[in-house]
């Protein structure tokens, strides 16, 4: 077929042959995506499962787009398939871009890196588009088979982890330079929840196949594989449900979730807080009741419900687009895939957002659930009517791929070197830690968390230098430079993410550690604490630390007020009650101090060292209180004895005498008493 004579014909035939090859390559590549994505992680960076899986998704999406471009250029038909769902997704993507550029520079970088941020939305849009171009019923079935292989691998690893003895966990592999730390909640998908969702999806898919074959009255051997698959994944699903109940599911409570969404709507109803920026809303709007939950020390980057997270991050517009998607799915009631679509749309909207569930839902939506329309890419120019449109599209897309690849390289290398620096720190290699962190910040200077870690490294090196018994002038100069760098980097973190209390808290702690070394450090620390509390007004730990600053400075009244705020925001805060008791004792309020210490003692486990220490203190304080009460009673008796005076037995006092010179000339006529004639009463 490809050997016809004539140069032009040979070229055309070769191009068409190559187009067929590229089409197959793209299909095989997309199948491999289904095999690799659920189990993909990058152990050589800081967060191998969150950022690692998201990075894998971005790389897979860009490669798929490059392969599709090559297929487009080599294909005779220059067409693009679209449907209503694609245009809805595109509008959603544009709105996320609007919210993305409203964020601070540091938050934008964080949104690109973390799951459910800008990087995730862009990658899924690309995959949705490419799937739409190649998917048909046969191809969808093959992709599902590759997803099943991924599920088998995940399930086998999950069984191995479950059977490991608890005494051997956590298991670090390799031991010398661990890349993976396996604990009882470890999963290839990144979380037990993600693993459970994957198994549920596979159960639904294989069950649908099984029911279809049973209805067709096929032979037993024809659907034996389907039945075994349903049974195997059902067992894995039930095992994961058991693990979730046993280990707990760390999610934000529903009450806090709702309050955060509503408060965000009140302050920024149109835009929300921005894509991938749920943490800001959490810090600013979480209620005081959150402090009474089990995970009150945790900072959540996601909501407990997908729909409320979208509402919080993208405002009323994002919520409206999701509502429109729900209405579109409801119109598909008569289609075969409706129940599967409805189920996983509900999973995404009413459970915490998860990369696995989002990935599977987008794939379902791309799998020919709506009628597709072919759009020709035509823009003829010149005398020969040369169609330049495909090449313009290719240039634009390849430029975008290059731009995305550049930023992914920066994100990957920055995280890689930061992880290496923390490994060096664990080995007490301060010089290597310092150098690697400089390298990480040089590659990716827009990430505030890197600046925070670097500021703490500078402070630790300063304290190490100043702790030497013999400090040289050179050490003092180095320490001075390190102090300045520590403060500078802490401020740089704030400038990159101004509304994150974590970075203000970091700056406050740095200033606090410099009290006594730098004039004004205490005041600066107080100002930083105040700013952190403006952004996180219900955080009892912040009030406790600020109270500690006042207490150390001898300002016991302000310390007492700060500790009171800590206890008000968390009335079961044992450390808050303990410190509040100590501030009362310093203010000579022994009775109040004893009452507060008794409350602290009630909140401490009775078998702990803290309980023993506080109990001894309470005994001493009670003795001091008894002695103070006795002394006060004796003083009161003495005062009462001294103040006793005769109340009824009084001697007449002499009339006052006035010197003639001091007399005042006043007419006595006006001062005389009135004359009243006596009245006679008749009996």
XYZ file of C-alpha atoms in Angstrom:
683
model
C 0.000 0.000 0.000
C 2.841 2.377 0.911
C 4.981 1.401 -2.073
C 3.154 3.196 -4.888
C 5.257 5.067 -7.452
C 5.514 8.803 -7.528
C 7.211 10.880 -4.872
C 4.103 12.823 -3.863
C 2.004 9.705 -3.540
C 4.735 7.961 -1.527
C 4.956 10.900 0.871
C 1.187 11.050 1.309
C 0.916 7.319 1.824
C 3.750 7.354 4.379
C 2.125 10.234 6.227
C -1.203 8.396 6.357
C 0.550 5.224 7.569
C 2.335 7.271 10.206
C -0.993 8.848 11.205
C -2.408 5.389 11.891
C 0.658 4.488 13.949
C 0.393 7.720 15.952
C -3.265 7.076 16.629
C -2.383 3.658 18.069
C 0.519 5.102 20.066
C -1.783 7.709 21.616
C -4.343 5.052 22.549
C -1.715 2.783 24.108
C -0.269 5.721 26.004
C -3.666 6.652 27.448
C -4.163 3.053 28.572
C -0.816 3.187 30.362
C -2.014 6.364 32.095
C -4.842 4.326 33.641
C -2.331 1.743 34.779
C 0.185 4.160 36.292
C -1.740 7.133 37.670
C -3.528 5.426 40.601
C -0.234 3.975 41.876
C 2.093 6.828 40.885
C 4.085 8.689 43.534
C 7.478 10.416 43.642
C 9.419 9.427 46.790
C 12.422 11.680 46.115
C 10.538 14.919 46.829
C 9.084 16.363 50.033
C 5.519 15.160 49.591
C 5.713 12.153 47.311
C 1.983 11.387 47.400
C 0.253 14.783 47.352
C 2.562 16.824 45.125
C 4.105 13.662 43.660
C 0.803 12.286 42.333
C -0.260 15.731 41.153
C 3.060 16.175 39.352
C 2.590 12.774 37.701
C -0.866 13.854 36.539
C 0.522 17.073 35.024
C 3.338 15.252 33.208
C 0.950 12.603 31.849
C -1.467 15.275 30.625
C 1.217 17.269 28.792
C 2.635 14.155 27.109
C -0.869 13.160 26.009
C -1.347 16.609 24.491
C 1.964 16.391 22.598
C 1.033 12.977 21.178
C -2.377 14.273 20.125
C -0.767 17.235 18.322
C 1.486 14.864 16.364
C -1.558 12.745 15.523
C -3.457 15.860 14.389
C -0.648 16.998 12.069
C -0.239 13.565 10.493
C -3.962 12.858 10.155
C -5.784 13.619 6.920
C -8.870 14.859 8.724
C -7.997 18.002 10.721
C -10.896 17.765 13.133
C -11.466 18.226 16.846
C -14.259 16.568 18.817
C -16.186 18.569 21.405
C -19.413 18.293 23.357
C -21.389 20.339 25.886
C -19.478 18.879 28.820
C -16.175 19.991 27.306
C -17.382 23.572 26.924
C -18.692 23.538 30.494
C -15.313 22.264 31.700
C -13.579 24.971 29.670
C -15.707 27.709 31.277
C -14.908 26.230 34.687
C -11.199 26.278 33.804
C -11.355 29.929 32.714
C -13.007 30.855 36.013
C -10.269 29.046 37.954
C -7.696 31.086 36.008
C -9.469 34.291 37.068
C -9.394 33.221 40.719
C -5.793 31.976 40.349
C -4.405 35.362 39.323
C -6.150 37.038 42.256
C -3.918 35.069 44.649
C -0.599 36.151 46.150
C 2.521 34.924 44.336
C 3.296 32.281 46.951
C -0.275 31.007 47.015
C -0.285 30.717 43.212
C 2.747 28.442 43.354
C 1.120 26.397 46.095
C -2.054 26.115 43.992
C -0.027 24.748 41.093
C 1.682 22.127 43.234
C -1.007 20.822 45.576
C -3.892 18.517 44.577
C -7.206 20.247 43.742
C -5.378 23.406 42.736
C -4.725 25.066 39.398
C -2.353 22.324 38.229
C -4.972 19.630 38.829
C -7.769 21.472 37.015
C -5.580 22.229 33.982
C -4.299 18.644 33.749
C -7.776 17.141 33.950
C -9.056 19.510 31.262
C -6.257 18.351 28.945
C -6.966 14.670 29.634
C -10.708 15.211 29.171
C -10.013 16.778 25.779
C -7.629 14.026 24.615
C -9.924 11.243 25.859
C -12.749 12.865 23.914
C -10.682 12.649 20.701
C -9.916 8.907 20.857
C -12.489 7.240 23.082
C -15.141 4.925 21.776
C -16.861 1.934 23.384
C -14.030 -0.460 22.538
C -11.281 1.903 23.712
C -13.123 2.675 26.938
C -13.281 -1.060 27.708
C -9.533 -1.429 27.188
C -8.789 1.570 29.393
C -10.957 -0.009 32.098
C -8.908 -3.232 31.866
C -5.683 -1.297 32.437
C -7.332 0.454 35.391
C -8.224 -3.005 36.732
C -4.557 -4.047 36.577
C -3.691 -0.943 38.590
C -6.418 -1.897 41.081
C -4.978 -5.419 41.400
C -1.517 -4.045 42.182
C -2.992 -1.613 44.703
C -5.047 -4.370 46.324
C -2.142 -6.790 46.686
C 0.055 -4.111 48.258
C -2.819 -3.154 50.557
C -3.153 -6.767 51.723
C 0.591 -6.989 52.416
C 0.530 -3.766 54.460
C -2.508 -4.994 56.400
C -0.780 -8.268 57.301
C 2.462 -6.649 58.479
C 2.922 -7.005 62.268
C 2.211 -3.774 64.144
C 5.592 -4.063 65.874
C 7.435 -3.635 62.562
C 5.618 -0.423 61.652
C 6.528 2.161 60.549
C 8.732 0.372 58.048
C 11.306 2.588 56.298
C 12.633 1.500 52.907
C 15.574 1.577 52.438
C 16.822 1.866 56.021
C 19.845 4.129 55.467
C 18.183 6.671 53.201
C 14.425 5.983 53.420
C 12.325 6.863 50.409
C 9.134 5.285 51.735
C 7.843 5.049 55.291
C 5.066 2.461 55.508
C 2.583 2.667 58.356
C -0.802 1.020 58.955
C -2.569 3.713 56.872
C -0.153 3.568 53.916
C -1.542 3.082 50.397
C -0.186 3.305 46.864
C -3.032 5.671 46.007
C -1.909 8.102 48.731
C -4.760 7.423 51.172
C -7.097 4.636 52.229
C -10.013 6.821 51.124
C -8.617 7.062 47.586
C -8.015 3.327 47.535
C -11.576 2.637 48.685
C -12.994 4.860 45.934
C -10.899 3.035 43.310
C -12.167 -0.358 44.483
C -15.773 0.891 44.512
C -15.359 2.086 40.914
C -13.962 -1.278 39.819
C -16.745 -3.170 41.638
C -19.362 -1.098 39.831
C -17.713 -1.624 36.433
C -17.278 -5.387 36.768
C -20.731 -5.824 38.328
C -22.265 -4.075 35.338
C -20.447 -6.504 33.020
C -21.578 -9.467 35.121
C -25.241 -8.423 35.142
C -25.160 -7.808 31.403
C -23.852 -11.332 30.720
C -26.338 -12.906 33.113
C -29.177 -11.142 31.297
C -27.836 -12.466 28.013
C -27.896 -15.969 29.583
C -24.271 -16.591 28.751
C -22.458 -19.704 29.919
C -20.932 -19.751 33.392
C -17.357 -19.679 32.119
C -18.129 -16.539 30.108
C -18.738 -14.460 33.210
C -16.530 -16.303 35.729
C -13.800 -13.658 35.393
C -16.330 -10.893 36.023
C -17.653 -12.658 39.132
C -14.134 -13.224 40.511
C -13.261 -9.576 39.911
C -16.402 -8.411 41.743
C -15.678 -10.746 44.666
C -11.987 -9.787 44.923
C -12.536 -6.030 44.812
C -15.524 -6.310 47.161
C -13.310 -7.985 49.772
C -10.690 -5.264 49.353
C -13.384 -2.608 49.623
C -14.709 -4.079 52.901
C -11.159 -4.377 54.230
C -10.559 -0.684 53.552
C -13.826 0.249 55.263
C -12.620 -1.706 58.295
C -9.236 0.069 58.213
C -10.937 3.468 58.042
C -13.081 2.679 61.100
C -10.105 1.255 62.975
C -7.570 3.988 62.181
C -9.975 6.916 61.878
C -10.636 9.241 58.971
C -8.993 12.608 59.396
C -11.473 15.081 57.876
C -12.797 18.483 58.848
C -16.022 18.272 60.830
C -19.221 19.152 58.936
C -20.186 22.045 61.240
C -16.870 23.843 60.630
C -17.097 23.051 56.917
C -20.474 24.759 56.613
C -19.516 27.799 58.713
C -16.316 28.333 56.688
C -18.254 28.207 53.405
C -20.935 30.620 54.631
C -18.447 33.106 56.130
C -16.411 33.064 52.918
C -19.586 33.757 50.956
C -20.314 36.767 53.198
C -16.876 38.313 52.619
C -16.194 37.313 48.991
C -19.340 35.892 47.374
C -18.283 36.122 43.712
C -14.685 34.895 43.645
C -14.268 32.958 46.896
C -10.780 32.662 48.383
C -9.235 31.335 45.169
C -8.509 27.939 43.651
C -6.379 25.747 45.924
C -6.545 28.267 48.776
C -8.964 26.578 51.197
C -6.396 26.872 54.028
C -6.845 30.656 54.137
C -10.599 30.336 54.611
C -10.053 27.627 57.215
C -7.716 29.812 59.291
C -9.892 32.893 59.095
C -13.364 31.443 59.537
C -13.149 28.204 61.499
C -15.406 28.467 64.582
C -14.223 28.160 68.191
C -16.135 24.862 68.372
C -13.482 23.375 66.063
C -11.053 23.523 69.004
C -13.175 20.921 70.796
C -12.711 18.363 67.999
C -10.114 15.611 67.962
C -7.966 17.253 65.284
C -7.970 20.828 66.650
C -4.202 21.205 66.153
C -4.461 20.282 62.442
C -4.700 22.781 59.577
C -6.931 21.444 56.799
C -6.251 22.229 53.151
C -9.573 20.768 52.030
C -13.208 20.641 53.054
C -15.123 17.553 54.152
C -17.469 18.043 51.154
C -16.349 18.666 47.601
C -19.263 20.941 46.757
C -18.568 23.193 49.768
C -14.868 23.337 48.914
C -15.697 24.473 45.371
C -18.093 27.065 46.800
C -15.464 28.277 49.274
C -12.670 28.530 46.704
C -14.538 29.639 43.572
C -17.521 31.497 45.008
C -21.047 31.524 43.689
C -19.887 31.212 40.054
C -18.071 27.943 40.767
C -21.121 26.642 42.624
C -23.393 27.621 39.709
C -21.204 25.714 37.219
C -21.273 22.609 39.413
C -25.058 22.905 39.718
C -25.329 23.092 35.937
C -23.232 19.910 35.658
C -25.577 18.129 38.078
C -28.589 19.173 35.981
C -26.896 17.889 32.824
C -26.228 14.519 34.465
C -29.838 14.286 35.682
C -30.987 14.671 32.085
C -29.090 11.461 31.225
C -31.462 9.254 33.262
C -32.328 7.137 30.256
C -28.704 6.397 29.349
C -26.825 3.249 30.399
C -24.105 5.126 32.300
C -26.423 7.339 34.340
C -26.226 5.442 37.639
C -22.464 5.111 37.490
C -22.129 8.816 36.670
C -24.590 9.840 39.372
C -22.830 7.712 41.993
C -19.361 9.103 41.379
C -20.615 12.643 40.975
C -22.156 12.224 44.448
C -18.831 10.841 45.746
C -16.999 13.916 44.466
C -19.572 16.418 45.741
C -20.391 14.956 49.155
C -17.055 13.469 50.234
C -13.677 15.218 50.521
C -12.121 15.917 47.132
C -9.626 13.243 46.141
C -7.391 12.972 43.072
C -8.566 9.416 42.378
C -12.286 10.261 42.513
C -11.851 13.423 40.397
C -9.781 11.529 37.810
C -12.402 8.760 37.506
C -15.326 11.190 37.280
C -13.677 13.212 34.497
C -12.987 9.989 32.596
C -16.621 8.922 32.937
C -17.798 12.295 31.641
C -15.508 11.998 28.595
C -16.629 8.458 27.710
C -19.291 9.331 25.102
C -22.045 10.180 27.583
C -23.118 13.036 25.321
C -23.165 13.397 21.563
C -19.870 14.737 20.226
C -19.470 17.205 17.415
C -16.563 17.256 14.983
C -15.134 20.714 14.292
C -12.817 21.196 11.332
C -9.646 23.192 11.859
C -9.529 25.175 8.632
C -7.780 28.430 7.793
C -6.692 28.440 4.131
C -4.088 30.947 2.988
C -2.211 31.594 -0.269
C -2.955 30.582 -3.818
C -2.849 26.878 -2.977
C -5.305 27.324 -0.070
C -2.822 25.894 2.407
C -4.536 25.080 5.714
C -2.436 26.740 8.421
C -4.883 26.303 11.290
C -3.577 22.907 12.528
C -0.038 24.305 12.600
C -1.084 27.446 14.464
C -2.872 25.290 17.022
C 0.201 23.050 17.257
C 2.527 26.025 17.821
C 0.304 27.489 20.527
C -0.128 24.168 22.305
C 3.560 23.261 22.120
C 4.448 26.696 23.495
C 2.044 26.063 26.366
C 3.550 22.610 26.923
C 7.044 24.119 27.009
C 5.937 26.776 29.481
C 4.264 24.181 31.690
C 7.288 21.904 31.496
C 9.561 24.760 32.572
C 7.500 25.402 35.714
C 7.133 21.695 36.502
C 10.915 21.348 36.353
C 11.306 24.233 38.821
C 8.707 22.772 41.182
C 10.240 19.303 41.052
C 13.873 20.390 41.547
C 12.959 22.830 44.325
C 11.133 20.096 46.235
C 13.914 17.605 45.541
C 16.635 19.835 46.995
C 14.465 20.828 49.948
C 13.985 17.162 50.820
C 17.727 16.582 50.538
C 18.320 19.490 52.916
C 16.002 17.993 55.528
C 17.817 14.664 55.250
C 21.092 16.526 55.831
C 19.535 18.261 58.842
C 18.543 14.882 60.306
C 22.223 13.936 60.146
C 23.250 17.224 61.894
C 25.023 18.446 58.763
C 24.249 22.159 59.148
C 26.456 23.362 56.289
C 24.916 20.997 53.723
C 21.416 21.804 54.996
C 22.093 25.511 54.561
C 23.521 25.121 51.041
C 20.764 22.824 49.761
C 18.037 25.138 51.032
C 19.673 28.089 49.256
C 19.662 25.960 46.097
C 15.981 25.030 46.511
C 14.969 28.685 47.021
C 17.088 29.752 44.052
C 15.204 27.318 41.807
C 11.712 28.028 43.182
C 11.748 31.362 45.058
C 7.954 31.735 45.018
C 7.123 29.089 47.625
C 6.627 30.611 51.073
C 7.125 27.313 52.910
C 10.724 27.104 51.648
C 11.429 30.576 53.047
C 9.986 29.591 56.417
C 12.165 26.475 56.666
C 15.245 28.465 55.620
C 14.541 31.146 58.242
C 14.414 28.464 60.939
C 17.654 26.932 59.671
C 19.394 30.325 59.963
C 18.052 30.735 63.496
C 19.208 27.242 64.511
C 22.704 27.937 63.155
C 22.743 31.232 65.094
C 21.852 29.502 68.341
C 24.501 26.831 67.694
C 27.187 29.514 67.240
C 26.162 31.456 70.334
C 26.040 28.324 72.478
C 29.799 27.840 72.196
C 31.688 28.530 75.412
C 34.347 30.565 73.625
C 32.738 32.882 71.095
C 35.105 34.646 68.722
C 34.497 37.942 66.944
C 34.164 35.996 63.713
C 31.403 33.850 65.284
C 29.603 36.994 66.399
C 29.733 38.404 62.864
C 28.398 35.128 61.433
C 25.659 35.051 64.037
C 24.693 38.628 63.199
C 24.475 37.759 59.497
C 22.434 34.633 60.211
C 20.016 36.566 62.433
C 19.446 39.126 59.687
C 18.903 36.353 57.126
C 16.494 34.555 59.443
C 14.331 37.650 59.858
C 14.619 38.525 56.171
C 13.457 35.082 55.020
C 10.609 35.038 57.548
C 9.465 38.391 56.154
C 9.871 37.068 52.594
C 7.528 34.174 53.431
C 4.948 36.693 54.666
C 5.262 38.803 51.523
C 4.578 35.700 49.408
C 1.544 34.632 51.476
C 0.391 37.576 53.568
C -2.856 36.036 54.807
C -1.357 32.862 56.220
C -0.997 33.098 60.040
C 1.603 30.324 59.973
C 4.229 32.707 58.578
C 3.384 35.509 61.012
C 3.646 32.983 63.820
C 7.053 31.915 62.499
C 8.244 35.543 62.506
C 6.899 36.050 66.045
C 8.830 33.012 67.284
C 12.031 34.234 65.641
C 11.693 37.637 67.310
C 10.867 35.897 70.600
C 14.096 33.893 70.430
C 16.035 37.130 69.876
C 14.779 38.791 73.068
C 17.853 39.798 75.052
C 20.042 39.763 71.951
C 18.332 42.450 69.880
C 16.703 45.578 71.283
C 12.988 45.810 70.541
C 12.650 42.101 69.730
C 9.915 41.616 72.356
C 7.773 44.416 70.899
C 8.258 43.096 67.369
C 7.298 39.611 68.498
C 4.113 40.971 70.084
C 3.206 42.806 66.859
C 3.714 39.627 64.804
C 1.558 37.634 67.245
C -1.159 40.261 66.942
C -1.139 39.987 63.154
C -1.274 36.188 63.341
C -4.282 36.412 65.659
C -6.083 38.749 63.257
C -5.829 35.980 60.642
C -6.507 33.105 63.055
C -8.548 34.606 65.869
C -9.706 31.357 67.483
C -6.332 29.622 67.756
C -5.686 28.881 71.468
C -2.051 27.957 70.823
C -1.341 31.447 69.482
C -2.831 33.063 72.588
C -0.852 30.678 74.783
C 2.448 31.553 73.100
C 1.756 35.277 73.195
C 0.847 34.987 76.876
C 4.147 33.202 77.414
C 5.937 36.176 75.897
C 4.204 38.575 78.331
C 4.806 36.216 81.241
C 8.528 35.975 80.514
C 8.708 39.783 80.318
C 7.048 40.111 83.743
C 3.879 41.650 82.334
C 1.565 39.321 84.235
C -1.655 41.259 83.666
C -1.399 41.030 79.880
C -0.245 37.423 80.162
C -3.327 36.695 82.268
C -5.608 38.189 79.599
C -3.882 36.195 76.826
C -4.203 32.926 78.755
C -7.859 33.748 79.396
C -8.430 34.059 75.632
C -6.735 30.682 75.112
C -9.074 29.025 77.613
C -12.123 30.881 76.243
C -11.470 29.512 72.751
C -10.788 25.999 74.097
C -12.225 25.389 77.534
C -10.639 21.926 77.773
C -7.132 23.276 77.098
C -5.120 21.898 80.023
C -1.985 23.895 79.249
C -4.058 27.056 78.940
C -5.591 26.547 82.408
C -2.160 25.738 83.846
C -0.578 28.915 82.516
C -3.621 30.953 83.503
C -3.235 29.609 87.049
C 0.426 30.646 87.122
C -0.347 34.178 85.935
C -2.980 34.483 88.697
C -0.406 33.375 91.278
C 2.025 36.008 90.062
C -0.764 38.570 90.500
C -1.215 37.374 94.133
C -4.643 35.898 93.409
C -3.963 32.618 95.192
C -7.582 31.533 95.508
C -8.148 32.067 91.774
C -4.845 30.344 90.976
C -5.801 27.260 92.998
C -9.207 27.021 91.275
C -7.598 27.267 87.843
C -4.931 24.703 88.669
C -7.607 22.310 89.889
C -9.349 22.685 86.520
C -6.080 22.010 84.687
C -5.578 18.891 86.798
C -8.999 17.562 85.763
C -7.995 17.803 82.085
C -4.649 15.976 82.444
C -4.508 12.141 82.311
C -4.172 10.817 85.845
C -1.345 8.439 84.905
C 0.845 11.119 83.316
C 3.895 12.947 84.630
C 2.058 16.244 84.153
C -0.606 15.115 86.599
C 1.992 14.260 89.227
C 3.784 17.594 88.811
C 0.578 19.650 88.877
C -0.701 17.717 91.923
C 2.436 18.573 93.908
C 2.145 22.207 92.890
C -1.513 22.243 93.898
C -0.687 20.906 97.367
C 1.930 23.633 97.866
C -0.407 26.331 96.586
C -3.213 25.180 98.871
C -0.905 25.364 101.880
C 0.151 28.858 100.830
C -3.513 29.786 100.426
C -4.396 28.455 103.890
C -1.532 30.421 105.425
C -2.540 33.550 103.544
C -6.153 33.154 104.697
C -5.021 32.752 108.331
C -2.770 35.811 108.089
C -5.577 37.799 106.535
C -7.980 36.766 109.291
C -5.480 37.742 112.001
C -4.840 41.104 110.337
C -8.565 41.675 110.096
C -9.033 40.953 113.808
C -6.185 43.296 114.676
C -7.611 46.073 112.515
C -11.028 45.614 114.048
C -9.529 45.817 117.544
C -7.638 49.002 116.707
C -10.647 50.644 115.164
C -13.033 50.029 118.158
C -14.320 53.330 119.612
C -17.085 54.186 122.152
C -20.271 54.705 120.214
C -22.642 56.065 122.974
C -20.537 57.409 125.857
C -19.381 60.855 124.703
C -18.332 63.907 126.770
C -19.569 67.414 125.805
C -17.173 69.284 123.559
C -16.196 72.925 124.448
C -17.557 75.786 122.369
C -15.219 77.132 119.770
C -13.521 80.481 120.371
C -12.733 82.952 117.622
C -10.254 85.832 117.674
C -11.765 89.289 117.142
C -9.667 89.666 113.995
C -11.203 86.513 112.472
C -14.801 87.566 113.070
C -16.994 88.249 110.013
C -19.254 91.290 110.020
C -22.655 89.795 109.272
C -26.007 91.325 110.188
C -27.563 89.159 112.888
C -31.097 90.140 111.943
C -31.235 87.861 108.927
C -29.676 85.019 110.827
C -32.062 84.958 113.799
C -34.463 81.972 113.941
C -38.103 82.586 112.984
C -40.580 83.314 115.791
C -43.443 80.828 115.912
C -46.380 81.406 118.238
C -47.337 78.302 120.164
C -50.698 76.768 119.270
C -53.141 75.718 121.956
C -54.958 72.459 121.505
C -58.344 71.973 123.080
C -59.092 68.750 124.819
